[in-house]
Short mmCIF file of C-alpha atoms in Angstrom, two decimals:
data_model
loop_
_atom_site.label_atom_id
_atom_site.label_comp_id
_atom_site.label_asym_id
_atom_site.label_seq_id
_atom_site.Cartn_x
_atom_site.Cartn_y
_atom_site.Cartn_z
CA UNK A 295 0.00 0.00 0.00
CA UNK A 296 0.93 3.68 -0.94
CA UNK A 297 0.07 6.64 0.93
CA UNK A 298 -0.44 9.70 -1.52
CA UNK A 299 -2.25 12.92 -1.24
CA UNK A 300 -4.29 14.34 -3.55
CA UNK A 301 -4.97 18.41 -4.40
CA UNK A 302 -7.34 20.28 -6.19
CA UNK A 303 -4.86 22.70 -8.91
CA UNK A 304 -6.86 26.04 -7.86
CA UNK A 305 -6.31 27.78 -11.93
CA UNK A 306 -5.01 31.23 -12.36
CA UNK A 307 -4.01 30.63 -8.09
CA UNK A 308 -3.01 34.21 -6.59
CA UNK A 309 -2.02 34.99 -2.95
CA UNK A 310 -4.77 36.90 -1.48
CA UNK A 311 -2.29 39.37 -0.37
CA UNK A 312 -0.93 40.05 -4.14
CA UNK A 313 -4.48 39.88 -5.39
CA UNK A 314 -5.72 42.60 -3.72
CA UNK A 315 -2.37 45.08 -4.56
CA UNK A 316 -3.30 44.34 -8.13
CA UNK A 317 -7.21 44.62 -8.25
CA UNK A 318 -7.25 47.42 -5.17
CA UNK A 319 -10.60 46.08 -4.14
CA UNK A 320 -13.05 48.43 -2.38
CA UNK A 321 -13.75 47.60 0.80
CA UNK A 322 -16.79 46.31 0.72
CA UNK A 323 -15.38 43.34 -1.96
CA UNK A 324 -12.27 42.93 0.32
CA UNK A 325 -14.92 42.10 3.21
CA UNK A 326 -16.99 39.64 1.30
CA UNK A 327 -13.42 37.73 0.57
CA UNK A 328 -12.42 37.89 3.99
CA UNK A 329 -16.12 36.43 5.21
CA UNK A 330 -15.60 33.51 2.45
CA UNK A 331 -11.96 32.85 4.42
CA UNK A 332 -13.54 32.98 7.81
CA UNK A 333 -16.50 31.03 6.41
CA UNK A 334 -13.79 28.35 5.35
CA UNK A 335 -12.07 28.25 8.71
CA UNK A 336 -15.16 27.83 10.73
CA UNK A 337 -15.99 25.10 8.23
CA UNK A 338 -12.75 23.53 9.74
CA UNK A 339 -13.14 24.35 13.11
CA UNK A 340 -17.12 22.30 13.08
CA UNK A 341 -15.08 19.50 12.05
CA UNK A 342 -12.50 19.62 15.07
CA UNK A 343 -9.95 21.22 12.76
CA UNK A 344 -7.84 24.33 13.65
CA UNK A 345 -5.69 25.60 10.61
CA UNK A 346 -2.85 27.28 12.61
CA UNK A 347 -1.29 28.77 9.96
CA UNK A 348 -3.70 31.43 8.43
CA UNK A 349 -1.63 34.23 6.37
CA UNK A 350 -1.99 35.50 3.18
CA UNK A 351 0.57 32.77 1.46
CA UNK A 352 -2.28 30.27 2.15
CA UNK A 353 -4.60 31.71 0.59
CA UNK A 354 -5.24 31.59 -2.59
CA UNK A 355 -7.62 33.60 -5.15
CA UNK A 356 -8.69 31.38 -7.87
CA UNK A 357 -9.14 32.78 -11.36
CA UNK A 358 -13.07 33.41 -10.51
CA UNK A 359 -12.38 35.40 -7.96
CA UNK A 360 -13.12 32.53 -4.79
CA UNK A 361 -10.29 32.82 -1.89
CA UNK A 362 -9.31 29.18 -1.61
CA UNK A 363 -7.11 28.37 2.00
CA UNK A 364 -4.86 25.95 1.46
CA UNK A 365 -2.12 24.25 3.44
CA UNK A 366 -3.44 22.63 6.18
CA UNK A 367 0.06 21.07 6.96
CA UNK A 368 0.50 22.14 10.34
CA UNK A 369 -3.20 22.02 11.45
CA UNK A 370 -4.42 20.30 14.42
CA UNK A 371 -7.19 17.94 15.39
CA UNK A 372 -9.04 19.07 18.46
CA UNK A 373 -9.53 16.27 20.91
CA UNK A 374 -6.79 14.53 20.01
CA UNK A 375 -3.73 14.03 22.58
CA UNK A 376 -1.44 17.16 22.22
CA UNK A 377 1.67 15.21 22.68
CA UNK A 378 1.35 12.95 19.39
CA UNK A 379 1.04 16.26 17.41
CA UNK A 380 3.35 18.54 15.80
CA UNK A 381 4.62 21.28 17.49
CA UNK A 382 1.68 24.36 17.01
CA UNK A 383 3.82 26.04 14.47
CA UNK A 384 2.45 29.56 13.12
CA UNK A 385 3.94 31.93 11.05
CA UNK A 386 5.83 34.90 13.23
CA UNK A 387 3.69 38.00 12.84
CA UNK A 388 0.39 35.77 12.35
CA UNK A 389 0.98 33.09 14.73
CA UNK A 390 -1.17 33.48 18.35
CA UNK A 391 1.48 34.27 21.20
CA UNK A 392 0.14 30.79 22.47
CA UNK A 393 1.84 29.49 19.58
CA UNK A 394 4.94 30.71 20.56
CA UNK A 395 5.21 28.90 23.93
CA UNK A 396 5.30 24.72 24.14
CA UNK A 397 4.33 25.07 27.76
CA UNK A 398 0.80 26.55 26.64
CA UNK A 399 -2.46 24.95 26.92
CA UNK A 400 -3.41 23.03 23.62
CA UNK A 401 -4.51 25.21 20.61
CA UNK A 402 -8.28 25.90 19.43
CA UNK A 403 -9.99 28.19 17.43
CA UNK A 404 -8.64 31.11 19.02
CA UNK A 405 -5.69 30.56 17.47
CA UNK A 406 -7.00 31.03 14.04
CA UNK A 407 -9.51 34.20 15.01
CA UNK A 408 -6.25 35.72 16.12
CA UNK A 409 -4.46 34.92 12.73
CA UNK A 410 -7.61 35.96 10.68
CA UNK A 411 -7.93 39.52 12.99
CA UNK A 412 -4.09 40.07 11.78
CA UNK A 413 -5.07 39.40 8.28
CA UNK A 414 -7.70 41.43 8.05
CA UNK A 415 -6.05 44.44 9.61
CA UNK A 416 -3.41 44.28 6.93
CA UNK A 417 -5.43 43.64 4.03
CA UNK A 418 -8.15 46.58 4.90
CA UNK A 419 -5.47 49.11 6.18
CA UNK A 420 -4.99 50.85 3.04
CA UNK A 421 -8.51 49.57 0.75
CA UNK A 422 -10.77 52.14 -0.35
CA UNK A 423 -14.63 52.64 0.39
CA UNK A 424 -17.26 54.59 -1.57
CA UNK A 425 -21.07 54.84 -1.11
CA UNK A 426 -22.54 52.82 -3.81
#
């Protein structure tokens, strides 16, 4: 038996972070993206999943327009005994400060709120709004 993983190729992929720089979405569209992403996450986190490594590198803006997250490499399985998983990883500058610390209590969701609150602060910081 072979163990193989299999991935969707997301066409016309684009970091969220380099997607917005070259469409300058108004706010308002920027929002709707970042609801999709946070829609995604709590998708994972109903299934006992927490991502713990949201940042704009994972995720992705397919040709359509859809944010995609991807890389789920480091995520954790809540429930499950904290000493058979990987350490809780994070990218500096996104990561949770509990992330930071092996002595902390085990990861959940709060982790990734944290991430997507940091996200979303540097995405909107410079994105226009008009009335429409």
């Amino acid at each position: 038996a072979m163990a193989f993983i299999a991935m969707e190729l997301v066409a016309g992929a684009e970091r969220l972070d380099a997607w917005a720089r070259r469409t300058k979405p108004e706010l308002a569209h920027l929002a709707r993206m970042l609801a999709a992403v946070c829609d995604s996450i709590a998708h994972a986190h109903a299934r006992g999943v927490i991502h713990g490594d949201i940042k704009p590198g994972n995720i992705l803006v397919d040709a359509d327009g859809t944010p995609r997250v991807i890389d789920f490499g480091v995520s954790r399985a809540l429930g499950i005994d904290e000493s058979l998983q990987e350490s809780p990883g994070g990218t500096p500058g996104y990561a949770a400060p509990e992330q930071e610390h092996a002595t902390a209590a085990p990861l959940d969701g709060r982790a990734d709120v944290y991430a997507l609150g940091i996200l979303t602060r540097e995405l909107t910081k410079n994105a226009s709004c008009t009335d429409a």
